[in-house]
Amino acid sequence: EAQVTQNPRYLITVTGKKLTVTCSQNMNHEYMSWYRQDPGLGLRQIYYSMNVEVTDKGDVPEGYKVSRKEKRNFPLILESPSPNQTSLYFCASSSDRVALGEKLFFGSGTQLSVL
Amino acid sequence: GDSVTQMEGPVTLSEEAFLTINCTYTATGYPSLFWYVQYPGEGLQLLLKATKADDKGSNKGFEATYRKETTSFHLEKGSVQVSDSAVYFCALSPNFNKFYFGSGTKLNVKP
């Protein structure tokens, strides 16, 4: 089954404790991206990757890091989480025809709470 | 910059009522436009899309027409069902790699 898998589904942590949210897709997609969803703001793009070793900033990259060492995986790293990073996070992937309107496939989300 | 504005919710309708959710956008060039739907506890799913002016996207009884003259992409359905209750997001993609989403509109359909 084609899917985007995120882990964990829920995460509670404390300020400053490094964490990683994993994302994996089994569709051989070149494009992957991370979003955060906050009430009243919709989804905002954090980082995206067009292929292995190719990443770029979205609209809200501060406080986040990503890496793309393998095509299927795109982890989101919070080196020193802060309470304003409490949010619902989504990973998404797509084929390289993003420019022509191919759809994004979303994971089920990770609810992060930073205390 | 590029952005999407959609009507605030929640929208509450009775079953079989007509639905319109307004969406307008700001973008340079010719972006692709999308409607995504999010059911409780799930990620977003593509509902429909349009890639050029005057295109009509349609799926599951929902429709939206890409109107460049009014920079709009309003979502419509002639007869909603309880199972349509969800949050609906309008989105645009202006180039090869970025997507911009609206703030979402929650739809509640009552039997």
Short mmCIF file of C-alpha atoms in Angstrom, two decimals:
data_model
loop_
_atom_site.label_atom_id
_atom_site.label_comp_id
_atom_site.label_asym_id
_atom_site.label_seq_id
_atom_site.Cartn_x
_atom_site.Cartn_y
_atom_site.Cartn_z
CA GLU A 1 0.00 0.00 0.00
CA ALA A 2 1.31 3.43 -1.01
CA GLN A 3 1.81 5.53 2.08
CA VAL A 4 3.74 8.14 4.00
CA THR A 5 4.61 6.99 7.51
CA GLN A 6 5.42 9.38 10.33
CA ASN A 7 6.61 8.49 13.81
CA PRO A 8 5.81 9.08 16.54
CA ARG A 9 2.13 9.98 16.36
CA TYR A 10 2.26 11.85 19.67
CA LEU A 11 5.27 13.33 21.45
CA ILE A 12 5.58 15.30 24.65
CA THR A 13 8.99 16.73 25.46
CA VAL A 14 10.67 19.50 27.42
CA THR A 15 12.34 22.67 26.25
CA GLY A 16 15.83 22.12 24.89
CA LYS A 17 15.73 18.33 24.54
CA LYS A 18 16.68 17.37 20.99
CA LEU A 19 14.15 15.29 19.09
CA THR A 20 13.64 13.76 15.67
CA VAL A 21 10.38 13.04 13.90
CA THR A 22 10.79 10.42 11.21
CA CYS A 23 9.09 10.33 7.82
CA SER A 24 9.27 7.54 5.28
CA GLN A 25 7.51 7.01 1.94
CA ASN A 26 7.30 3.85 -0.19
CA MET A 27 6.32 5.43 -3.51
CA ASN A 28 9.81 6.28 -4.79
CA HIS A 29 8.90 9.97 -4.71
CA GLU A 30 11.59 12.55 -5.36
CA TYR A 31 9.83 15.38 -3.54
CA MET A 32 9.24 15.45 0.22
CA SER A 33 8.27 18.25 2.55
CA TRP A 34 7.35 19.11 6.14
CA TYR A 35 4.48 21.30 7.33
CA ARG A 36 3.19 22.50 10.64
CA GLN A 37 -0.49 23.05 11.25
CA ASP A 38 -1.64 25.64 13.76
CA PRO A 39 -5.19 26.83 14.49
CA GLY A 40 -6.20 29.73 12.27
CA LEU A 41 -3.00 29.55 10.25
CA GLY A 42 -3.52 26.42 8.19
CA LEU A 43 -0.45 24.53 7.03
CA ARG A 44 2.86 26.28 6.70
CA GLN A 45 5.82 24.76 4.93
CA ILE A 46 8.97 24.22 7.00
CA TYR A 47 11.41 22.55 4.61
CA TYR A 48 11.24 20.64 1.36
CA SER A 49 13.51 18.36 -0.61
CA MET A 50 13.55 17.85 -4.35
CA ASN A 51 15.79 14.77 -4.17
CA VAL A 52 18.54 13.10 -2.18
CA GLU A 53 20.92 15.65 -0.67
CA VAL A 54 18.80 18.53 -2.04
CA THR A 55 16.88 20.47 0.62
CA ASP A 56 15.61 24.02 0.89
CA LYS A 57 13.78 26.26 3.31
CA GLY A 58 10.06 26.80 3.27
CA ASP A 59 8.27 29.68 4.96
CA VAL A 60 8.97 28.82 8.62
CA PRO A 61 12.33 27.01 8.84
CA GLU A 62 13.67 28.64 12.02
CA GLY A 63 14.41 26.13 14.75
CA TYR A 64 14.25 23.11 12.45
CA LYS A 65 16.70 20.98 10.49
CA VAL A 66 16.18 18.27 7.91
CA SER A 67 18.30 15.77 6.03
CA ARG A 68 17.75 13.66 2.93
CA LYS A 69 20.35 10.93 2.83
CA GLU A 70 18.04 8.37 1.29
CA LYS A 71 15.20 8.88 -1.14
CA ARG A 72 12.57 7.32 1.10
CA ASN A 73 13.39 9.11 4.38
CA PHE A 74 13.12 12.77 5.36
CA PRO A 75 13.49 13.27 9.13
CA LEU A 76 12.64 16.54 10.86
CA ILE A 77 15.07 17.51 13.62
CA LEU A 78 14.45 19.96 16.43
CA GLU A 79 17.86 20.61 18.00
CA SER A 80 16.52 22.67 20.90
CA PRO A 81 12.72 22.62 20.97
CA SER A 82 10.83 25.55 22.41
CA PRO A 83 7.16 25.86 23.44
CA ASN A 84 6.32 27.84 20.28
CA GLN A 85 7.09 24.70 18.30
CA THR A 86 4.14 22.94 19.88
CA SER A 87 2.10 22.04 16.83
CA LEU A 88 0.74 19.31 14.57
CA TYR A 89 3.35 18.30 12.01
CA PHE A 90 2.77 16.66 8.66
CA CYS A 91 5.17 15.09 6.23
CA ALA A 92 4.19 14.90 2.56
CA SER A 93 5.64 13.52 -0.65
CA SER A 94 5.04 13.76 -4.37
CA SER A 95 6.53 12.72 -7.66
CA ASP A 96 8.86 15.10 -9.45
CA ARG A 97 5.93 16.45 -11.43
CA VAL A 98 5.04 18.84 -8.62
CA ALA A 99 5.26 21.68 -11.09
CA LEU A 100 2.44 20.20 -13.14
CA GLY A 101 0.09 19.88 -10.23
CA GLU A 102 0.65 16.35 -9.02
CA LYS A 103 -0.84 15.85 -5.62
CA LEU A 104 0.84 15.65 -2.27
CA PHE A 105 0.54 12.46 -0.25
CA PHE A 106 0.35 13.22 3.46
CA GLY A 107 1.29 11.26 6.53
CA SER A 108 -1.10 10.96 9.47
CA GLY A 109 0.61 13.67 11.49
CA THR A 110 2.69 14.04 14.64
CA GLN A 111 1.26 16.02 17.54
CA LEU A 112 4.20 17.61 19.37
CA SER A 113 3.94 19.32 22.74
CA VAL A 114 6.97 21.15 24.12
CA LEU A 115 6.69 21.98 27.82
CA GLY B 1 3.92 37.07 -1.64
CA ASP B 2 1.77 34.16 -2.62
CA SER B 3 -1.14 33.41 -0.35
CA VAL B 4 -4.56 31.83 -0.06
CA THR B 5 -7.56 33.24 1.77
CA GLN B 6 -10.58 31.11 2.51
CA MET B 7 -13.75 31.74 4.42
CA GLU B 8 -13.69 31.16 8.12
CA GLY B 9 -15.74 28.42 9.61
CA PRO B 10 -17.26 26.51 10.97
CA VAL B 11 -19.92 26.07 8.33
CA THR B 12 -22.93 24.13 9.56
CA LEU B 13 -25.41 22.72 7.06
CA SER B 14 -28.23 20.24 7.03
CA GLU B 15 -27.90 17.12 4.94
CA GLU B 16 -28.70 17.70 1.23
CA ALA B 17 -28.01 21.43 1.47
CA PHE B 18 -25.89 23.28 -1.09
CA LEU B 19 -22.31 24.00 -0.08
CA THR B 20 -20.03 26.83 -1.10
CA ILE B 21 -16.64 27.47 0.50
CA ASN B 22 -14.97 30.57 -0.85
CA CYS B 23 -11.27 30.68 -1.72
CA THR B 24 -9.29 33.51 -3.25
CA TYR B 25 -5.60 33.62 -3.95
CA THR B 26 -2.71 35.95 -4.60
CA ALA B 27 0.06 34.70 -6.85
CA THR B 28 2.31 35.72 -9.67
CA GLY B 29 2.19 33.69 -12.82
CA TYR B 30 -0.10 30.72 -13.24
CA PRO B 31 -0.24 28.55 -10.14
CA SER B 32 -1.95 25.20 -9.80
CA LEU B 33 -4.90 25.25 -7.40
CA PHE B 34 -6.09 22.51 -5.08
CA TRP B 35 -8.70 21.59 -2.53
CA TYR B 36 -7.59 19.17 0.17
CA VAL B 37 -9.82 17.56 2.80
CA GLN B 38 -8.83 16.50 6.31
CA TYR B 39 -10.96 14.03 8.25
CA PRO B 40 -10.55 13.87 12.03
CA GLY B 41 -7.24 12.37 13.10
CA GLU B 42 -5.95 11.99 9.56
CA GLY B 43 -3.62 13.72 7.15
CA LEU B 44 -4.83 15.79 4.24
CA GLN B 45 -6.13 14.12 1.10
CA LEU B 46 -6.41 15.67 -2.33
CA LEU B 47 -10.04 16.35 -3.20
CA LEU B 48 -9.63 18.06 -6.57
CA LYS B 49 -7.26 20.24 -8.54
CA ALA B 50 -7.03 22.60 -11.52
CA THR B 51 -3.82 23.50 -13.27
CA LYS B 52 -4.85 26.33 -15.59
CA ALA B 53 -7.42 29.09 -15.95
CA ASP B 54 -11.02 28.00 -16.60
CA ASP B 55 -10.24 24.39 -15.68
CA LYS B 56 -12.87 22.73 -13.52
CA GLY B 57 -11.75 20.19 -10.96
CA SER B 58 -14.31 17.68 -9.73
CA ASN B 59 -14.46 14.67 -7.45
CA LYS B 60 -17.11 12.96 -5.29
CA GLY B 61 -19.70 15.56 -6.27
CA PHE B 62 -17.46 18.49 -5.35
CA GLU B 63 -16.47 21.03 -7.99
CA ALA B 64 -14.27 24.10 -8.25
CA THR B 65 -13.44 26.29 -11.24
CA TYR B 66 -10.14 28.14 -11.65
CA ARG B 67 -11.14 31.78 -12.22
CA LYS B 68 -8.13 33.88 -13.06
CA GLU B 69 -10.12 37.07 -13.59
CA THR B 70 -11.42 36.94 -10.00
CA THR B 71 -8.42 34.97 -8.58
CA SER B 72 -10.85 32.51 -7.05
CA PHE B 73 -11.31 28.76 -6.69
CA HIS B 74 -14.56 28.32 -4.77
CA LEU B 75 -15.57 24.83 -3.69
CA GLU B 76 -19.17 23.74 -4.32
CA LYS B 77 -21.32 20.69 -3.79
CA GLY B 78 -24.97 20.43 -4.65
CA SER B 79 -26.06 18.12 -1.85
CA VAL B 80 -23.86 17.51 1.16
CA GLN B 81 -23.90 14.38 3.28
CA VAL B 82 -23.01 13.79 6.92
CA SER B 83 -19.90 11.96 5.70
CA ASP B 84 -18.66 15.22 4.13
CA SER B 85 -18.04 16.67 7.59
CA ALA B 86 -14.34 17.55 7.64
CA VAL B 87 -11.92 20.45 7.34
CA TYR B 88 -11.36 21.73 3.81
CA PHE B 89 -8.17 23.48 2.73
CA CYS B 90 -7.65 25.53 -0.38
CA ALA B 91 -4.05 25.52 -1.63
CA LEU B 92 -1.90 26.80 -4.44
CA SER B 93 1.45 25.82 -5.89
CA PRO B 94 3.09 28.63 -7.88
CA ASN B 95 6.31 26.91 -8.84
CA PHE B 96 8.14 23.64 -8.63
CA ASN B 97 8.39 23.14 -4.95
CA LYS B 98 6.22 25.29 -2.67
CA PHE B 99 2.65 24.89 -1.57
CA TYR B 100 0.59 27.54 0.21
CA PHE B 101 -2.47 26.54 2.19
CA GLY B 102 -5.40 28.51 3.47
CA SER B 103 -6.37 28.38 7.12
CA GLY B 104 -9.00 25.70 6.58
CA THR B 105 -12.80 25.70 6.81
CA LYS B 106 -14.52 23.23 9.07
CA LEU B 107 -17.75 21.81 7.67
CA ASN B 108 -20.35 20.24 9.94
CA VAL B 109 -23.24 18.46 8.25
CA LYS B 110 -26.20 17.57 10.43
CA PRO B 111 -28.64 14.76 9.61
#
